[in-house]
Amino acid sequence: MIELALTVLAFAAPLASVVGVLPLVIGFAGAGAPLAFAAATVVLLLFSVGYTTMSRFLPNPGAFYAYISAGLSKVVGLAASFLAILGYLMIGLGVTFFFGIVAQDLVVSTFHGPEVPWWLYSLALVAIVGVFGYFRIDLSAKMLSAVMVLELAIVLVFDVAVAGKGGPEGRTLTPFAWSSLDGGAVGVAVLFAVITFIGFEATAIFREETRDPRRTIPRATYLAVALVGVFYTLTTWLLVIAYGPTAAPGIAGGNAPGMFTDAMKGFVGTWARDAVSMLVVTSAFAAVVSCQNIIARYGYLLGADGALPAVLGRVHPRHGSPYVSSLVLSAILGASVLLFSRSDPASSYAWLAGAGGFPLLLLMFLTGVAVLVFFRKARSEINDSTYWHTLVAPALACLGLGAALYLSLSNFVLLTGGDRGIAIVLQFVIWGVFLAGIVLALVYRSVRPAVYARIGRQSIN
């Protein structure tokens, strides 16, 4: 159980989230940012109850879209797969920009190297990850776990240092007071908080590789969510303490990429800051590899099923990799990096992560609804699950996710730096992609029933 939880957490790139996402949550939620992570933890634990229970009744549980197809319909399921591709693509591109920022800083500040533009580092990352995808060179679970342990260790060193010394306003518990939340942007903060949990759903993929999956999968999922929640809640609180609840939100808004590393240098030392600078590069690399694998796998399966051009479903005859789908993705990422090369990468990765998190949050909400509908339809066939697993917990999760979704939508402009025009365009893109998936599924149901029948039947991993 513990090994499975660590394997899943390794793909979450915890240090990259601490450096790149926690300051954004503080910037949006204010000094009460720890409460955003606490709320996300509770909601996702409730979500996990129905999610892991439903996994027992699907032949190939894997992606959210498989659950949505089984619980709602194949029409909504195909639309969900398109949303997933869009969401992971935006987040992957945002992390690619973030990699360029931290890699440039590492070379210049730590190794005193030349000042190479950030986007060249991002292009190099796209190329390396693309090669991995082409040859199907998978990062081993043990290596990922080892890197993750180092990431967690260096963050815990910071936590202990701040807890021991205290900040300019002491070891105050003010961040845990509801009054510390910036009410106007709480939904956006929770959205970013939820993004840091992405990957916990992968536990269900390993059902056939674990002993006693009926117990192991739920426990590993709960453990993964609880560990992530406690880790980020504690670290966010101590990061706020490091600067003081009064000053922390302003610093997060003005210097989000450097907020954690600067605090690490001040409380632990230059060596720790340099260690973070190196480990965050590998952490961001692992996160992009994970996104590449997920998106390429979606493209491959949808291509193989005929829902997207069949060429995407080609497998390399020697390496067995979905090389066409991976190459297309690499080309899209490379072109996007060049397109954004003259923009501010710090602001770009922030709104890309938020905009990409919105469709994934919508996907979680739809999955929660699908769980409720699925168990209502199959109630007569299910005798070993309680109402807590099939009704109460999923319903509470839907309420929480629905509230976060509403608050995120109503504050969506904040994700674009206050530019209402960009926010409107992004909303049209997100809902347009969802609608396109619905229309395409309806067309397949009418003219290509064999393709329609395959929607949602295979797992994405």
Tab-separated table of N, CA and C in Angstrom, residues 38-128:
chain	number	residue	atom	x	y	z
A	38	ALA	N	-6.356	22.622	3.019
A	38	ALA	CA	-7.139	21.789	3.936
A	38	ALA	C	-8.500	21.468	3.331
A	39	ALA	N	-9.140	22.473	2.717
A	39	ALA	CA	-10.439	22.252	2.086
A	39	ALA	C	-10.321	21.281	0.917
A	40	ALA	N	-9.277	21.455	0.089
A	40	ALA	CA	-9.065	20.552	-1.046
A	40	ALA	C	-8.845	19.123	-0.562
A	41	THR	N	-8.124	18.954	0.547
A	41	THR	CA	-7.857	17.620	1.087
A	41	THR	C	-9.144	16.926	1.495
A	42	VAL	N	-9.997	17.641	2.215
A	42	VAL	CA	-11.261	17.052	2.674
A	42	VAL	C	-12.137	16.656	1.481
A	43	VAL	N	-12.272	17.561	0.512
A	43	VAL	CA	-13.128	17.288	-0.647
A	43	VAL	C	-12.611	16.093	-1.441
A	44	LEU	N	-11.297	16.015	-1.647
A	44	LEU	CA	-10.745	14.923	-2.447
A	44	LEU	C	-10.743	13.597	-1.696
A	45	LEU	N	-10.673	13.632	-0.376
A	45	LEU	CA	-10.836	12.403	0.391
A	45	LEU	C	-12.259	11.873	0.224
A	46	LEU	N	-13.247	12.768	0.274
A	46	LEU	CA	-14.629	12.364	0.041
A	46	LEU	C	-14.803	11.842	-1.391
A	47	PHE	N	-14.191	12.526	-2.332
A	47	PHE	CA	-14.254	12.099	-3.730
A	47	PHE	C	-13.665	10.701	-3.897
A	48	SER	N	-12.576	10.418	-3.184
A	48	SER	CA	-11.888	9.130	-3.311
A	48	SER	C	-12.753	7.958	-2.859
A	49	VAL	N	-13.680	8.218	-1.940
A	49	VAL	CA	-14.544	7.141	-1.437
A	49	VAL	C	-15.351	6.531	-2.576
A	50	GLY	N	-16.101	7.363	-3.299
A	50	GLY	CA	-16.899	6.857	-4.408
A	50	GLY	C	-16.044	6.408	-5.580
A	51	TYR	N	-14.953	7.124	-5.828
A	51	TYR	CA	-14.064	6.813	-6.956
A	51	TYR	C	-13.476	5.414	-6.835
A	52	THR	N	-12.929	5.101	-5.670
A	52	THR	CA	-12.313	3.786	-5.487
A	52	THR	C	-13.360	2.680	-5.401
A	53	THR	N	-14.546	3.003	-4.895
A	53	THR	CA	-15.618	2.006	-4.852
A	53	THR	C	-16.073	1.656	-6.264
A	54	MET	N	-16.223	2.664	-7.115
A	54	MET	CA	-16.659	2.426	-8.496
A	54	MET	C	-15.609	1.664	-9.292
A	55	SER	N	-14.331	1.822	-8.938
A	55	SER	CA	-13.263	1.143	-9.684
A	55	SER	C	-13.413	-0.372	-9.630
A	56	ARG	N	-14.092	-0.895	-8.605
A	56	ARG	CA	-14.272	-2.336	-8.482
A	56	ARG	C	-15.230	-2.888	-9.527
A	57	PHE	N	-16.043	-2.001	-10.121
A	57	PHE	CA	-17.088	-2.459	-11.025
A	57	PHE	C	-16.803	-2.133	-12.488
A	58	LEU	N	-15.640	-1.542	-12.771
A	58	LEU	CA	-15.258	-1.270	-14.147
A	58	LEU	C	-14.198	-2.273	-14.582
A	59	PRO	N	-14.304	-2.844	-15.768
A	59	PRO	CA	-13.335	-3.849	-16.197
A	59	PRO	C	-11.929	-3.295	-16.379
A	60	ASN	N	-11.833	-2.052	-16.829
A	60	ASN	CA	-10.522	-1.433	-17.053
A	60	ASN	C	-10.506	-0.029	-16.465
A	61	PRO	N	-10.583	0.112	-15.134
A	61	PRO	CA	-10.597	1.446	-14.543
A	61	PRO	C	-9.280	2.163	-14.793
A	62	GLY	N	-9.344	3.422	-15.111
A	62	GLY	CA	-8.114	4.167	-15.363
A	62	GLY	C	-8.370	5.642	-15.346
A	63	ALA	N	-8.781	6.174	-16.491
A	63	ALA	CA	-8.957	7.615	-16.593
A	63	ALA	C	-10.331	8.043	-16.112
A	64	PHE	N	-10.428	9.317	-15.771
A	64	PHE	CA	-11.716	9.862	-15.374
A	64	PHE	C	-12.756	9.660	-16.475
A	65	TYR	N	-12.318	9.737	-17.726
A	65	TYR	CA	-13.284	9.666	-18.812
A	65	TYR	C	-13.949	8.303	-18.889
A	66	ALA	N	-13.262	7.246	-18.410
A	66	ALA	CA	-13.878	5.928	-18.378
A	66	ALA	C	-15.025	5.904	-17.373
A	67	TYR	N	-14.856	6.580	-16.253
A	67	TYR	CA	-15.904	6.658	-15.233
A	67	TYR	C	-17.087	7.471	-15.746
A	68	ILE	N	-16.789	8.580	-16.415
A	68	ILE	CA	-17.849	9.442	-16.931
A	68	ILE	C	-18.624	8.717	-18.023
A	69	SER	N	-17.937	7.960	-18.871
A	69	SER	CA	-18.618	7.197	-19.916
A	69	SER	C	-19.546	6.153	-19.312
A	70	ALA	N	-19.078	5.485	-18.254
A	70	ALA	CA	-19.877	4.430	-17.630
A	70	ALA	C	-21.034	5.001	-16.827
A	71	GLY	N	-20.822	6.152	-16.164
A	71	GLY	CA	-21.855	6.701	-15.301
A	71	GLY	C	-22.830	7.623	-15.990
A	72	LEU	N	-22.355	8.443	-16.921
A	72	LEU	CA	-23.224	9.406	-17.585
A	72	LEU	C	-23.583	8.934	-18.993
A	73	SER	N	-22.631	8.965	-19.898
A	73	SER	CA	-22.870	8.458	-21.253
A	73	SER	C	-21.569	8.514	-22.032
A	74	LYS	N	-21.511	7.801	-23.145
A	74	LYS	CA	-20.336	7.849	-24.000
A	74	LYS	C	-20.189	9.213	-24.660
A	75	VAL	N	-21.312	9.894	-24.848
A	75	VAL	CA	-21.269	11.233	-25.437
A	75	VAL	C	-20.493	12.174	-24.523
A	76	VAL	N	-20.868	12.204	-23.255
A	76	VAL	CA	-20.165	13.052	-22.296
A	76	VAL	C	-18.754	12.512	-22.067
A	77	GLY	N	-18.579	11.192	-22.156
A	77	GLY	CA	-17.269	10.588	-21.953
A	77	GLY	C	-16.258	11.045	-22.985
A	78	LEU	N	-16.639	11.083	-24.264
A	78	LEU	CA	-15.706	11.543	-25.293
A	78	LEU	C	-15.382	13.019	-25.093
A	79	ALA	N	-16.394	13.810	-24.751
A	79	ALA	CA	-16.153	15.232	-24.471
A	79	ALA	C	-15.197	15.382	-23.304
A	80	ALA	N	-15.319	14.490	-22.312
A	80	ALA	CA	-14.432	14.540	-21.148
A	80	ALA	C	-12.995	14.231	-21.544
A	81	SER	N	-12.807	13.292	-22.459
A	81	SER	CA	-11.444	12.963	-22.891
A	81	SER	C	-10.799	14.159	-23.587
A	82	PHE	N	-11.585	14.921	-24.348
A	82	PHE	CA	-11.056	16.116	-24.999
A	82	PHE	C	-10.685	17.170	-23.964
A	83	LEU	N	-11.538	17.300	-22.942
A	83	LEU	CA	-11.223	18.239	-21.867
A	83	LEU	C	-9.938	17.841	-21.155
A	84	ALA	N	-9.759	16.546	-20.935
A	84	ALA	CA	-8.557	16.066	-20.257
A	84	ALA	C	-7.314	16.412	-21.064
A	85	ILE	N	-7.365	16.183	-22.374
A	85	ILE	CA	-6.223	16.516	-23.223
A	85	ILE	C	-5.909	18.000	-23.127
A	86	LEU	N	-6.947	18.838	-23.219
A	86	LEU	CA	-6.747	20.285	-23.141
A	86	LEU	C	-6.154	20.688	-21.799
A	87	GLY	N	-6.713	20.157	-20.708
A	87	GLY	CA	-6.234	20.523	-19.383
A	87	GLY	C	-4.795	20.117	-19.150
A	88	TYR	N	-4.464	18.862	-19.467
A	88	TYR	CA	-3.087	18.394	-19.271
A	88	TYR	C	-2.117	19.107	-20.204
A	89	LEU	N	-2.578	19.468	-21.407
A	89	LEU	CA	-1.717	20.191	-22.333
A	89	LEU	C	-1.370	21.569	-21.788
A	90	MET	N	-2.368	22.275	-21.243
A	90	MET	CA	-2.113	23.593	-20.666
A	90	MET	C	-1.175	23.498	-19.467
A	91	ILE	N	-1.426	22.533	-18.595
A	91	ILE	CA	-0.566	22.380	-17.416
A	91	ILE	C	0.837	21.970	-17.832
A	92	GLY	N	0.945	21.036	-18.787
A	92	GLY	CA	2.260	20.614	-19.264
A	92	GLY	C	3.038	21.758	-19.872
A	93	LEU	N	2.350	22.616	-20.636
A	93	LEU	CA	3.017	23.774	-21.224
A	93	LEU	C	3.440	24.757	-20.141
A	94	GLY	N	2.579	24.953	-19.137
A	94	GLY	CA	2.927	25.843	-18.038
A	94	GLY	C	4.153	25.358	-17.281
A	95	VAL	N	4.211	24.051	-17.002
A	95	VAL	CA	5.372	23.497	-16.300
A	95	VAL	C	6.615	23.581	-17.179
A	96	THR	N	6.433	23.464	-18.501
A	96	THR	CA	7.568	23.619	-19.420
A	96	THR	C	8.153	25.024	-19.318
A	97	PHE	N	7.284	26.025	-19.221
A	97	PHE	CA	7.763	27.396	-19.017
A	97	PHE	C	8.471	27.512	-17.662
A	98	PHE	N	7.868	26.922	-16.654
A	98	PHE	CA	8.450	26.959	-15.315
A	98	PHE	C	9.837	26.312	-15.312
A	99	PHE	N	9.982	25.215	-16.049
A	99	PHE	CA	11.293	24.563	-16.166
A	99	PHE	C	12.317	25.533	-16.746
A	100	GLY	N	11.921	26.278	-17.774
A	100	GLY	CA	12.843	27.245	-18.367
A	100	GLY	C	13.298	28.293	-17.372
A	101	ILE	N	12.363	28.744	-16.519
A	101	ILE	CA	12.704	29.755	-15.507
A	101	ILE	C	13.717	29.204	-14.511
A	102	VAL	N	13.429	28.033	-13.934
A	102	VAL	CA	14.284	27.500	-12.873
A	102	VAL	C	15.613	26.993	-13.433
A	103	ALA	N	15.606	26.463	-14.669
A	103	ALA	CA	16.858	26.009	-15.269
A	103	ALA	C	17.774	27.196	-15.556
A	104	GLN	N	17.216	28.280	-16.054
A	104	GLN	CA	18.007	29.488	-16.301
A	104	GLN	C	18.593	30.027	-15.007
A	105	ASP	N	17.774	30.055	-13.960
A	105	ASP	CA	18.252	30.545	-12.672
A	105	ASP	C	19.343	29.649	-12.108
A	106	LEU	N	19.199	28.330	-12.277
A	106	LEU	CA	20.209	27.396	-11.781
A	106	LEU	C	21.551	27.624	-12.460
A	107	VAL	N	21.536	27.761	-13.767
A	107	VAL	CA	22.786	27.936	-14.519
A	107	VAL	C	23.462	29.260	-14.169
A	108	VAL	N	22.679	30.326	-14.069
A	108	VAL	CA	23.252	31.653	-13.830
A	108	VAL	C	23.632	31.851	-12.371
A	109	SER	N	22.724	31.537	-11.446
A	109	SER	CA	22.938	31.840	-10.029
A	109	SER	C	23.831	30.825	-9.327
A	110	THR	N	23.667	29.554	-9.647
A	110	THR	CA	24.409	28.511	-8.938
A	110	THR	C	25.735	28.186	-9.611
A	111	PHE	N	25.690	28.016	-10.944
A	111	PHE	CA	26.905	27.617	-11.673
A	111	PHE	C	27.590	28.786	-12.377
A	112	HIS	N	27.016	29.987	-12.243
A	112	HIS	CA	27.601	31.205	-12.820
A	112	HIS	C	27.871	31.053	-14.313
A	113	GLY	N	26.918	30.423	-14.995
A	113	GLY	CA	27.029	30.213	-16.427
A	113	GLY	C	26.473	31.380	-17.219
A	114	PRO	N	26.434	31.254	-18.542
A	114	PRO	CA	25.936	32.340	-19.396
A	114	PRO	C	24.432	32.520	-19.262
A	115	GLU	N	23.962	33.715	-19.541
A	115	GLU	CA	22.538	34.004	-19.467
A	115	GLU	C	21.866	33.628	-20.789
A	116	VAL	N	21.456	32.390	-20.870
A	116	VAL	CA	20.752	31.874	-22.038
A	116	VAL	C	19.256	32.128	-21.846
A	117	PRO	N	18.543	32.533	-22.901
A	117	PRO	CA	17.099	32.783	-22.762
A	117	PRO	C	16.364	31.569	-22.197
A	118	TRP	N	15.368	31.829	-21.369
A	118	TRP	CA	14.622	30.757	-20.713
A	118	TRP	C	13.998	29.786	-21.694
A	119	TRP	N	13.523	30.321	-22.838
A	119	TRP	CA	12.776	29.478	-23.770
A	119	TRP	C	13.668	28.445	-24.456
A	120	LEU	N	14.982	28.682	-24.484
A	120	LEU	CA	15.883	27.669	-25.032
A	120	LEU	C	15.947	26.451	-24.111
A	121	TYR	N	15.926	26.693	-22.802
A	121	TYR	CA	15.878	25.576	-21.849
A	121	TYR	C	14.561	24.811	-21.997
A	122	SER	N	13.474	25.544	-22.203
A	122	SER	CA	12.176	24.896	-22.379
A	122	SER	C	12.149	24.065	-23.656
A	123	LEU	N	12.727	24.587	-24.738
A	123	LEU	CA	12.794	23.823	-25.986
A	123	LEU	C	13.637	22.565	-25.812
A	124	ALA	N	14.736	22.688	-25.069
A	124	ALA	CA	15.583	21.517	-24.811
A	124	ALA	C	14.797	20.457	-24.046
A	125	LEU	N	13.990	20.900	-23.077
A	125	LEU	CA	13.159	19.964	-22.319
A	125	LEU	C	12.173	19.253	-23.241
A	126	VAL	N	11.510	20.024	-24.107
A	126	VAL	CA	10.545	19.435	-25.044
A	126	VAL	C	11.226	18.376	-25.904
A	127	ALA	N	12.441	18.674	-26.370
A	127	ALA	CA	13.167	17.726	-27.221
A	127	ALA	C	13.522	16.457	-26.460
A	128	ILE	N	14.033	16.601	-25.233
A	128	ILE	CA	14.436	15.428	-24.443
A	128	ILE	C	13.235	14.560	-24.095
